[in-house]
Tab-separated table of C-alpha atoms (C1' of nucleotides) in Angstrom:
chain	number	residue	atom	x	y	z
A	8	MET	CA	-21.202	6.934	-24.606
A	9	ALA	CA	-23.453	9.646	-23.328
A	10	ASP	CA	-21.923	13.032	-22.943
A	11	ILE	CA	-21.958	14.368	-19.471
A	12	ASN	CA	-22.973	17.941	-19.976
A	13	PHE	CA	-23.615	19.704	-16.772
A	14	SER	CA	-22.235	22.554	-14.777
A	15	THR	CA	-19.751	22.113	-11.979
A	16	SER	CA	-22.252	22.926	-9.317
A	17	SER	CA	-25.420	21.332	-10.602
A	18	PRO	CA	-24.846	18.059	-12.413
A	19	ASP	CA	-27.455	16.748	-14.762
A	20	PRO	CA	-28.675	13.461	-13.302
A	21	ASP	CA	-29.736	12.075	-16.661
A	22	SER	CA	-26.348	11.989	-18.230
A	23	ARG	CA	-24.400	11.329	-15.080
A	24	PRO	CA	-22.937	7.834	-15.307
A	25	GLY	CA	-22.895	7.617	-11.564
A	26	ALA	CA	-26.636	7.995	-11.424
A	27	ALA	CA	-27.155	4.358	-12.246
A	28	ARG	CA	-25.402	2.010	-9.896
A	29	SER	CA	-23.942	-1.045	-11.494
A	30	PRO	CA	-23.470	-3.394	-8.601
A	31	ALA	CA	-21.840	-6.722	-9.007
A	32	PRO	CA	-24.247	-9.504	-9.910
A	33	GLY	CA	-26.332	-10.432	-6.932
A	34	GLN	CA	-25.186	-7.440	-4.929
A	35	THR	CA	-27.578	-4.701	-4.030
A	36	ASN	CA	-25.995	-2.972	-1.089
A	37	LEU	CA	-22.338	-2.339	-1.424
A	38	ARG	CA	-20.372	-1.201	1.603
A	39	TRP	CA	-18.981	1.929	0.006
A	40	ASP	CA	-18.654	3.674	3.329
A	41	ILE	CA	-16.581	1.016	5.024
A	42	ILE	CA	-14.474	0.418	1.917
A	43	GLU	CA	-13.597	4.079	1.933
A	44	LEU	CA	-13.058	4.303	5.661
A	45	LEU	CA	-10.637	1.400	5.476
A	46	PHE	CA	-8.676	3.162	2.771
A	47	PHE	CA	-8.336	6.411	4.684
A	48	ALA	CA	-7.779	4.757	8.040
A	49	TYR	CA	-4.992	2.579	6.721
A	50	ARG	CA	-3.436	5.391	4.729
A	51	ASP	CA	-3.113	7.576	7.804
A	52	PHE	CA	-2.202	4.640	10.039
A	53	VAL	CA	0.836	3.676	7.992
A	54	GLY	CA	1.564	7.332	7.331
A	55	ASP	CA	2.680	7.747	10.931
A	56	ALA	CA	5.396	5.175	10.562
A	57	ASP	CA	6.345	6.158	7.023
A	58	THR	CA	7.237	9.653	8.097
A	59	GLU	CA	9.425	8.396	10.907
A	60	LEU	CA	11.091	5.762	8.751
A	61	GLU	CA	12.339	8.347	6.306
A	62	ALA	CA	14.744	9.665	8.903
A	63	PHE	CA	16.323	6.217	8.999
A	64	GLY	CA	16.478	5.787	5.266
A	65	PHE	CA	14.022	2.938	5.537
A	66	GLY	CA	10.746	2.224	3.834
A	67	ARG	CA	7.565	0.434	4.721
A	68	ALA	CA	9.121	-2.880	3.799
A	69	HIS	CA	11.773	-2.508	6.472
A	70	HIS	CA	9.142	-1.751	9.048
A	71	ARG	CA	7.149	-4.837	8.232
A	72	VAL	CA	10.164	-7.095	8.443
A	73	LEU	CA	11.323	-5.561	11.689
A	74	HIS	CA	7.846	-5.718	13.138
A	75	PHE	CA	7.334	-9.400	12.543
A	76	VAL	CA	10.824	-10.362	13.571
A	77	HIS	CA	10.242	-8.467	16.775
A	78	ARG	CA	6.881	-10.030	17.369
A	79	TYR	CA	7.915	-13.571	16.533
A	80	PRO	CA	11.528	-13.894	17.629
A	81	GLY	CA	13.283	-16.682	15.835
A	82	LEU	CA	11.200	-16.295	12.723
A	83	LYS	CA	12.565	-18.150	9.729
A	84	VAL	CA	13.096	-16.469	6.390
A	85	ALA	CA	10.476	-18.741	4.856
A	86	ASP	CA	7.929	-17.672	7.467
A	87	LEU	CA	8.588	-14.061	6.713
A	88	LEU	CA	8.015	-14.698	3.043
A	89	ASN	CA	4.647	-16.260	3.780
A	90	VAL	CA	3.528	-13.489	6.048
A	91	LEU	CA	4.620	-10.605	3.895
A	92	ARG	CA	3.607	-12.326	0.667
A	93	ILE	CA	6.622	-11.130	-1.203
A	94	THR	CA	9.389	-12.986	-2.971
A	95	LYS	CA	12.692	-14.074	-1.589
A	96	GLN	CA	14.460	-11.573	-3.797
A	97	SER	CA	12.460	-8.638	-2.570
A	98	LEU	CA	12.907	-9.646	1.009
A	99	GLY	CA	16.605	-10.211	0.463
A	100	ARG	CA	17.518	-6.611	-0.120
A	101	VAL	CA	15.507	-5.253	2.750
A	102	LEU	CA	16.675	-7.913	5.150
A	103	LYS	CA	20.291	-7.424	4.150
A	104	GLN	CA	20.074	-3.749	5.014
A	105	LEU	CA	18.543	-4.487	8.381
A	106	LEU	CA	21.261	-7.036	9.074
A	107	ASP	CA	24.076	-4.774	7.906
A	108	GLU	CA	22.852	-1.904	10.025
A	109	ASP	CA	22.389	-4.112	13.092
A	110	TYR	CA	18.642	-3.901	13.475
A	111	ILE	CA	18.330	-7.640	13.116
A	112	VAL	CA	20.633	-10.588	13.789
A	113	GLN	CA	20.638	-14.085	12.361
A	114	ARG	CA	21.263	-17.223	14.320
A	115	THR	CA	21.724	-20.647	12.825
A	116	GLY	CA	18.991	-23.013	13.886
A	117	ASN	CA	20.061	-25.615	16.406
A	118	ASN	CA	17.784	-28.336	15.144
A	119	ASP	CA	18.125	-27.484	11.495
A	120	ARG	CA	21.357	-25.751	10.704
A	121	ARG	CA	20.087	-24.627	7.317
A	122	GLN	CA	17.741	-22.216	8.950
A	123	ARG	CA	18.633	-18.622	9.740
A	124	LEU	CA	16.498	-17.602	12.668
A	125	LEU	CA	15.888	-13.910	12.903
A	126	TYR	CA	15.939	-11.730	16.011
A	127	ALA	CA	15.657	-8.011	16.512
A	128	THR	CA	18.608	-6.342	18.218
A	129	ALA	CA	18.206	-3.712	20.922
A	130	LYS	CA	18.576	-1.147	18.168
A	131	GLY	CA	15.852	-2.859	16.187
A	132	GLU	CA	13.608	-3.101	19.227
A	133	ALA	CA	14.018	0.590	19.860
A	134	LEU	CA	12.963	1.506	16.339
A	135	VAL	CA	10.022	-0.839	16.114
A	136	GLY	CA	8.909	0.275	19.558
A	137	LYS	CA	9.036	3.885	18.542
A	138	LEU	CA	6.956	3.203	15.450
A	139	ALA	CA	4.477	1.130	17.410
A	140	GLY	CA	4.212	4.019	19.849
A	141	LEU	CA	3.097	6.350	17.102
A	142	GLN	CA	0.561	3.887	15.824
A	143	THR	CA	-0.630	3.084	19.319
A	144	ASP	CA	-1.313	6.752	19.917
A	145	ARG	CA	-3.562	6.817	16.895
A	146	ILE	CA	-5.305	3.598	17.885
A	147	ASN	CA	-5.843	4.765	21.448
A	148	HIS	CA	-7.275	7.987	20.164
A	149	ALA	CA	-9.621	6.069	17.895
A	150	LEU	CA	-10.650	3.738	20.705
A	151	SER	CA	-11.227	6.478	23.253
A	152	GLY	CA	-14.908	6.723	23.860
A	153	ILE	CA	-15.447	3.136	22.876
A	154	ALA	CA	-16.452	0.825	25.690
A	155	PRO	CA	-14.345	-2.271	26.440
A	156	ASP	CA	-16.804	-4.577	24.705
A	157	GLY	CA	-16.777	-2.183	21.776
A	158	VAL	CA	-13.025	-2.573	21.558
A	159	GLU	CA	-13.582	-6.297	21.459
A	160	THR	CA	-16.034	-5.774	18.617
A	161	VAL	CA	-13.389	-3.881	16.667
A	162	ARG	CA	-10.911	-6.712	17.264
A	163	HIS	CA	-13.486	-9.234	16.180
A	164	PHE	CA	-14.179	-7.308	13.007
A	165	LEU	CA	-10.533	-6.988	12.065
A	166	ARG	CA	-9.857	-10.633	12.805
A	167	ALA	CA	-12.793	-11.698	10.664
A	168	MET	CA	-11.525	-9.580	7.782
A	169	ILE	CA	-8.480	-11.821	7.530
A	170	ASP	CA	-8.424	-14.874	5.278
A	171	HIS	CA	-8.946	-17.991	7.339
A	172	ASP	CA	-8.968	-20.485	4.529
A	173	ASP	CA	-5.327	-20.041	3.628
A	174	PRO	CA	-3.223	-22.702	5.312
A	175	ASP	CA	-0.044	-20.873	4.335
A	176	LYS	CA	-0.693	-18.180	6.766
A	177	VAL	CA	1.293	-19.119	9.747
A	178	LEU	CA	0.689	-16.008	11.687
A	179	ALA	CA	-2.978	-15.683	10.988
A	180	THR	CA	-3.391	-19.091	12.534
A	181	ILE	CA	-1.703	-17.899	15.647
A	182	LEU	CA	-3.786	-14.760	15.699
A	183	GLU	CA	-6.959	-16.747	15.507
A	184	ALA	CA	-5.856	-18.951	18.334
A	185	GLY	CA	-7.307	-16.604	20.905
A	186	GLY	CA	-5.295	-13.616	19.921
A	187	ALA	CA	-2.210	-14.693	21.802
A	188	THR	CA	0.999	-14.066	19.961
A	189	ALA	CA	4.222	-15.977	19.948
A	190	LYS	CA	5.731	-13.262	22.018
A	191	ASP	CA	2.900	-13.250	24.478
A	192	LYS	CA	3.280	-16.954	24.978
A	193	ALA	CA	7.033	-16.797	25.415
B	30	MET	CA	5.586	-27.159	6.342
B	31	ALA	CA	6.223	-23.695	7.536
B	32	ASP	CA	5.989	-23.211	11.206
B	33	ILE	CA	6.791	-20.389	13.505
B	34	ASN	CA	9.243	-22.521	15.355
B	35	PHE	CA	10.591	-19.777	17.542
B	36	SER	CA	11.045	-22.278	20.283
B	37	THR	CA	12.084	-25.131	18.049
B	38	SER	CA	15.665	-24.170	18.183
B	39	SER	CA	15.419	-22.837	21.722
B	40	PRO	CA	17.328	-19.628	21.217
B	41	ASP	CA	19.660	-18.559	23.921
B	42	PRO	CA	17.773	-15.980	25.991
B	43	ASP	CA	20.954	-14.103	26.742
B	44	SER	CA	21.638	-13.424	23.134
B	45	ARG	CA	18.040	-12.993	22.230
B	46	PRO	CA	17.519	-9.279	21.916
B	47	GLY	CA	13.788	-9.733	21.753
B	48	ALA	CA	13.657	-10.695	25.387
B	49	ALA	CA	13.658	-7.117	26.571
B	50	ARG	CA	10.879	-4.866	25.391
B	51	SER	CA	11.930	-1.379	24.537
B	52	PRO	CA	8.733	0.596	24.349
B	53	ALA	CA	8.738	4.161	23.117
B	54	PRO	CA	9.305	6.741	25.835
B	55	GLY	CA	6.195	7.187	27.907
B	56	GLN	CA	4.488	4.188	26.374
B	57	THR	CA	3.874	1.131	28.417
B	58	ASN	CA	1.108	-0.662	26.603
B	59	LEU	CA	1.533	-0.795	22.903
B	60	ARG	CA	-1.335	-2.040	20.774
B	61	TRP	CA	0.609	-4.786	19.052
B	62	ASP	CA	-2.481	-6.839	18.477
B	63	ILE	CA	-4.449	-4.167	16.690
B	64	ILE	CA	-1.426	-2.984	14.739
B	65	GLU	CA	-1.016	-6.498	13.444
B	66	LEU	CA	-4.698	-7.076	12.809
B	67	LEU	CA	-4.828	-3.918	10.747
B	68	PHE	CA	-1.929	-5.120	8.649
B	69	PHE	CA	-3.465	-8.507	7.885
B	70	ALA	CA	-6.983	-7.181	7.472
B	71	TYR	CA	-5.904	-4.566	4.977
B	72	ARG	CA	-3.604	-6.936	3.156
B	73	ASP	CA	-6.410	-9.393	2.521
B	74	PHE	CA	-8.955	-6.655	1.915
B	75	VAL	CA	-7.014	-5.105	-0.951
B	76	GLY	CA	-5.929	-8.547	-2.090
B	77	ASP	CA	-9.447	-9.243	-3.295
B	78	ALA	CA	-9.362	-6.343	-5.694
B	79	ASP	CA	-5.720	-6.809	-6.682
B	80	THR	CA	-6.395	-10.288	-8.001
B	81	GLU	CA	-9.311	-9.114	-10.081
B	82	LEU	CA	-7.455	-6.074	-11.384
B	83	GLU	CA	-4.722	-8.206	-12.870
B	84	ALA	CA	-7.144	-9.518	-15.454
B	85	PHE	CA	-7.635	-5.949	-16.642
B	86	GLY	CA	-3.976	-5.067	-16.662
B	87	PHE	CA	-4.581	-2.579	-13.902
B	88	GLY	CA	-3.003	-2.066	-10.530
B	89	ARG	CA	-4.093	-0.767	-7.194
B	90	ALA	CA	-3.531	2.796	-8.335
B	91	HIS	CA	-6.126	2.431	-11.070
B	92	HIS	CA	-8.628	1.096	-8.593
B	93	ARG	CA	-8.177	3.991	-6.237
B	94	VAL	CA	-8.642	6.556	-8.975
B	95	LEU	CA	-11.675	4.801	-10.361
B	96	HIS	CA	-13.167	4.371	-6.932
B	97	PHE	CA	-13.007	8.021	-5.976
B	98	VAL	CA	-14.116	9.260	-9.363
B	99	HIS	CA	-17.082	6.961	-9.058
B	100	ARG	CA	-17.876	8.051	-5.553
B	101	TYR	CA	-17.435	11.742	-6.149
B	102	PRO	CA	-18.556	12.393	-9.723
B	103	GLY	CA	-17.128	15.569	-11.136
B	104	LEU	CA	-13.996	15.301	-9.024
B	105	LYS	CA	-11.229	17.625	-10.119
B	106	VAL	CA	-7.716	16.402	-10.763
B	107	ALA	CA	-6.475	18.528	-7.887
B	108	ASP	CA	-8.956	16.869	-5.531
B	109	LEU	CA	-7.770	13.470	-6.574
B	110	LEU	CA	-4.196	14.468	-5.881
B	111	ASN	CA	-5.118	15.533	-2.367
B	112	VAL	CA	-7.051	12.415	-1.622
B	113	LEU	CA	-4.546	9.950	-2.989
B	114	ARG	CA	-1.563	11.924	-1.717
B	115	ILE	CA	0.469	11.317	-4.827
B	116	THR	CA	2.028	13.662	-7.349
B	117	LYS	CA	0.533	14.937	-10.555
B	118	GLN	CA	2.993	12.915	-12.565
B	119	SER	CA	2.162	9.661	-10.868
B	120	LEU	CA	-1.533	10.276	-11.235
B	121	GLY	CA	-1.062	11.304	-14.858
B	122	ARG	CA	0.077	7.923	-16.048
B	123	VAL	CA	-2.692	6.029	-14.340
B	124	LEU	CA	-5.396	8.494	-15.264
B	125	LYS	CA	-4.302	8.525	-18.885
B	126	GLN	CA	-4.761	4.783	-19.125
B	127	LEU	CA	-8.217	4.959	-17.587
B	128	LEU	CA	-9.174	7.708	-20.025
B	129	ASP	CA	-7.719	5.933	-23.047
B	130	GLU	CA	-9.531	2.735	-22.189
B	131	ASP	CA	-12.821	4.511	-21.542
B	132	TYR	CA	-13.204	3.823	-17.861
B	133	ILE	CA	-13.282	7.523	-17.107
B	134	VAL	CA	-14.250	10.617	-19.087
B	135	GLN	CA	-13.203	14.221	-18.656
B	136	ARG	CA	-15.411	17.242	-19.070
B	137	THR	CA	-14.376	20.832	-18.995
B	138	GLY	CA	-15.801	22.695	-16.036
B	139	ASN	CA	-18.529	25.155	-16.886
B	140	ASN	CA	-17.685	27.611	-14.164
B	141	ASP	CA	-13.962	27.275	-14.538
B	142	ARG	CA	-12.975	26.065	-17.953
B	143	ARG	CA	-9.476	25.143	-16.782
B	144	GLN	CA	-10.842	22.296	-14.750
B	145	ARG	CA	-11.206	18.785	-16.084
B	146	LEU	CA	-14.012	17.196	-14.148
B	147	LEU	CA	-13.829	13.439	-13.964
B	148	TYR	CA	-16.635	10.932	-14.329
B	149	ALA	CA	-16.724	7.179	-14.488
B	150	THR	CA	-18.223	5.697	-17.642
B	151	ALA	CA	-20.605	2.751	-17.601
B	152	LYS	CA	-17.558	0.569	-18.215
B	153	GLY	CA	-15.813	2.167	-15.263
B	154	GLU	CA	-18.886	1.794	-13.079
B	155	ALA	CA	-19.082	-1.863	-13.922
B	156	LEU	CA	-15.493	-2.504	-12.914
B	157	VAL	CA	-15.544	-0.508	-9.722
B	158	GLY	CA	-18.851	-2.135	-8.809
B	159	LYS	CA	-17.419	-5.567	-9.334
B	160	LEU	CA	-14.444	-4.786	-7.131
B	161	ALA	CA	-16.646	-3.254	-4.468
B	162	GLY	CA	-18.728	-6.402	-4.583
B	163	LEU	CA	-15.742	-8.534	-3.690
B	164	GLN	CA	-14.769	-6.260	-0.870
B	165	THR	CA	-18.338	-5.991	0.337
B	166	ASP	CA	-18.519	-9.761	0.590
B	167	ARG	CA	-15.525	-9.740	2.882
B	168	ILE	CA	-16.883	-6.883	4.952
B	169	ASN	CA	-20.296	-8.499	5.280
B	170	HIS	CA	-18.658	-11.700	6.371
B	171	ALA	CA	-16.639	-9.816	8.964
B	172	LEU	CA	-19.706	-7.950	10.187
B	173	SER	CA	-21.914	-10.981	10.390
B	174	GLY	CA	-22.509	-11.743	14.007
B	175	ILE	CA	-21.965	-8.148	14.974
B	176	ALA	CA	-25.035	-6.294	16.161
B	177	PRO	CA	-26.112	-3.082	14.415
B	178	ASP	CA	-24.668	-0.901	17.142
B	179	GLY	CA	-21.481	-2.932	16.925
B	180	VAL	CA	-21.280	-2.088	13.243
B	181	GLU	CA	-21.626	1.538	14.220
B	182	THR	CA	-18.747	1.052	16.644
B	183	VAL	CA	-16.581	-0.275	13.848
B	184	ARG	CA	-17.479	2.718	11.700
B	185	HIS	CA	-16.704	5.046	14.563
B	186	PHE	CA	-13.329	3.423	15.096
B	187	LEU	CA	-12.344	3.640	11.448
B	188	ARG	CA	-13.488	7.216	11.173
B	189	ALA	CA	-11.514	8.178	14.258
B	190	MET	CA	-8.389	6.576	12.807
B	191	ILE	CA	-8.386	9.163	10.040
B	192	ASP	CA	-6.508	12.446	10.355
B	193	HIS	CA	-8.941	15.218	11.103
B	194	ASP	CA	-6.460	18.007	11.448
B	195	ASP	CA	-5.535	18.151	7.795
B	196	PRO	CA	-7.525	20.845	6.039
B	197	ASP	CA	-6.306	19.666	2.656
B	198	LYS	CA	-8.444	16.620	2.772
B	199	VAL	CA	-11.500	17.399	0.817
B	200	LEU	CA	-13.025	14.006	1.146
B	201	ALA	CA	-12.206	13.398	4.749
B	202	THR	CA	-14.140	16.531	5.516
B	203	ILE	CA	-17.062	15.138	3.645
B	204	LEU	CA	-16.745	11.849	5.456
B	205	GLU	CA	-16.752	13.517	8.831
B	206	ALA	CA	-19.862	15.443	7.979
B	207	GLY	CA	-22.061	12.685	9.295
B	208	GLY	CA	-20.802	10.007	7.008
B	209	ALA	CA	-22.792	11.221	4.035
B	210	THR	CA	-20.874	11.126	0.788
B	211	ALA	CA	-21.079	13.406	-2.192
B	212	LYS	CA	-22.892	10.658	-3.995
B	213	ASP	CA	-25.327	10.093	-1.176
B	214	LYS	CA	-26.169	13.762	-1.095
B	215	ALA	CA	-26.779	14.058	-4.819
C	15	DA	C1'	23.906	-41.979	-2.409
C	16	DA	C1'	19.978	-39.410	-3.967
C	17	DG	C1'	16.700	-36.107	-3.396
C	18	DA	C1'	14.400	-32.439	-1.022
C	19	DT	C1'	14.691	-28.259	1.631
C	20	DA	C1'	16.337	-23.545	3.378
C	21	DC	C1'	18.591	-19.995	2.039
C	22	DG	C1'	21.377	-16.729	-0.858
C	23	DT	C1'	22.231	-14.460	-5.103
C	24	DC	C1'	22.562	-12.999	-10.067
C	25	DA	C1'	20.176	-10.896	-14.042
C	26	DA	C1'	16.533	-8.688	-16.125
C	27	DT	C1'	12.137	-6.296	-15.805
C	28	DA	C1'	7.736	-3.823	-14.229
C	29	DT	C1'	5.146	-0.755	-11.412
C	30	DG	C1'	4.307	3.113	-8.945
C	31	DG	C1'	6.074	6.393	-6.491
C	32	DC	C1'	9.308	10.800	-6.642
C	33	DT	C1'	11.610	15.768	-8.151
C	34	DG	C1'	12.358	19.468	-11.284
C	35	DA	C1'	11.345	21.956	-15.241
C	36	DC	C1'	8.446	23.734	-18.530
C	37	DA	C1'	4.018	24.720	-21.443
C	38	DT	C1'	-0.727	26.181	-22.020
C	39	DA	C1'	-5.098	27.929	-21.190
C	40	DA	C1'	-8.017	30.350	-18.368
C	41	DA	C1'	-9.100	32.963	-14.305
C	42	DT	C1'	-7.851	36.738	-11.272
C	43	DT	C1'	-5.533	40.781	-9.838
C	44	DT	C1'	-3.340	45.027	-10.620
D	20	DA	C1'	-4.804	45.669	-20.946
D	21	DA	C1'	-1.089	43.570	-18.721
D	22	DA	C1'	0.698	40.802	-15.214
D	23	DT	C1'	0.108	37.119	-12.207
D	24	DT	C1'	-1.804	33.057	-10.392
D	25	DT	C1'	-4.150	28.736	-10.942
D	26	DA	C1'	-5.400	24.087	-13.033
D	27	DT	C1'	-3.738	20.954	-15.710
D	28	DG	C1'	-0.571	18.319	-18.759
D	29	DT	C1'	3.907	16.617	-20.012
D	30	DC	C1'	8.968	15.561	-20.637
D	31	DA	C1'	13.128	13.557	-18.610
D	32	DG	C1'	15.131	11.037	-15.227
D	33	DC	C1'	15.562	8.734	-10.543
D	34	DC	C1'	14.369	5.505	-6.686
D	35	DA	C1'	12.074	1.819	-4.057
D	36	DT	C1'	9.821	-2.218	-4.239
D	37	DA	C1'	7.986	-5.689	-6.414
D	38	DT	C1'	8.250	-9.555	-10.059
D	39	DT	C1'	10.138	-14.344	-12.543
D	40	DG	C1'	13.706	-17.561	-13.636
D	41	DA	C1'	17.928	-19.737	-12.834
D	42	DC	C1'	21.594	-21.376	-10.252
D	43	DG	C1'	24.683	-22.564	-6.084
D	44	DT	C1'	25.518	-24.398	-1.511
D	45	DA	C1'	24.789	-26.300	2.792
D	46	DT	C1'	22.079	-29.436	5.208
D	47	DC	C1'	18.409	-32.586	6.350
D	48	DT	C1'	15.665	-36.698	4.928
D	49	DT	C1'	14.955	-40.992	2.739
DNA sequence: AAGATACGTCAATATGGCTGACATAAATTT
DNA sequence: AAATTTATGTCAGCCATATTGACGTATCTT
């Protein structure tokens, strides 16, 4: 391996490994900029909620569960597992806490009594609403100065970033169906 | 199969806490749709790399380190800590692996010999390029059908989602400076 | 009655984060 | 020259969140 001898301020291009791009086969133009922007944007986006959650003794996992239960009232445990892509065991602990502390309630399904349908309580709604408020502030800030059709472009982009081919994804299917959510339809 | 059968069991509206929205104080319109799209988009976006990384025995943390070292050759450890917002100890473990397995090399700074400047090796470049290729494919797919100025809108949105107020963020500053990266400038 | 499904739980383990404390070398300040 | 600060590394231990595998129970389906 070549030694990379150059000063801090003026790197020697010859021995700088970064000088020669090694793109994936068939790739010439990699989207470094957008890859990086996505990282930073998401980091700061979830950072808003993370900070707030600490005061409640909750983590990001709790937020995700509460969010989707709020958005899709009556969600089954199995649905939640599909959406969050975690295991039953991981979900179990988080969900138990949310149930114990009255952020979420379970109701036995009427059609299928094996099911435990999940609903956010008023307490849960308040928390998830507060968190969504923080994130909405950031989104609104980011969208200010973007025309309405530009906002639609952003939505289109984000929607197209999501896997469509995966039949497991219950919620993605709903999202694609015109952007209406279960809650919107209700 | 799994279904979002929120209406299947026809929950009792009276006992359904989700019936009443409880938006954060002062907020009327929360951006539920974009919040959710960001979650799914990012989940699938990083999923591409995560799958590939498993074959190398690496995790997401390794990818992030390798990515930024590749993008900003000669990055200091302290810079990396700021960017990734993790502690020295957490970074240490991951970085050590990448050094031991020759994905990254360290060089003592010429100006300040305390510094360990980081560079990706050819091996590291190859891996990070491969991962970026996967993510670029997804991004290109998502951007297909979006006009050039629409792509600029997406970039603008993502950039505006990032915290600007934080002076610690070495790289964010660079990103804001017209979108040129350290690597682009070199 | 038999089998599949939805859910819960136990046990063990890995990863990636954290804090606090301490060590060393090198730069900077006094 | 001595003292202090800075950049980095490391040790020890803790926590949150994820994993797989196995098993139990209630309930629906065939």
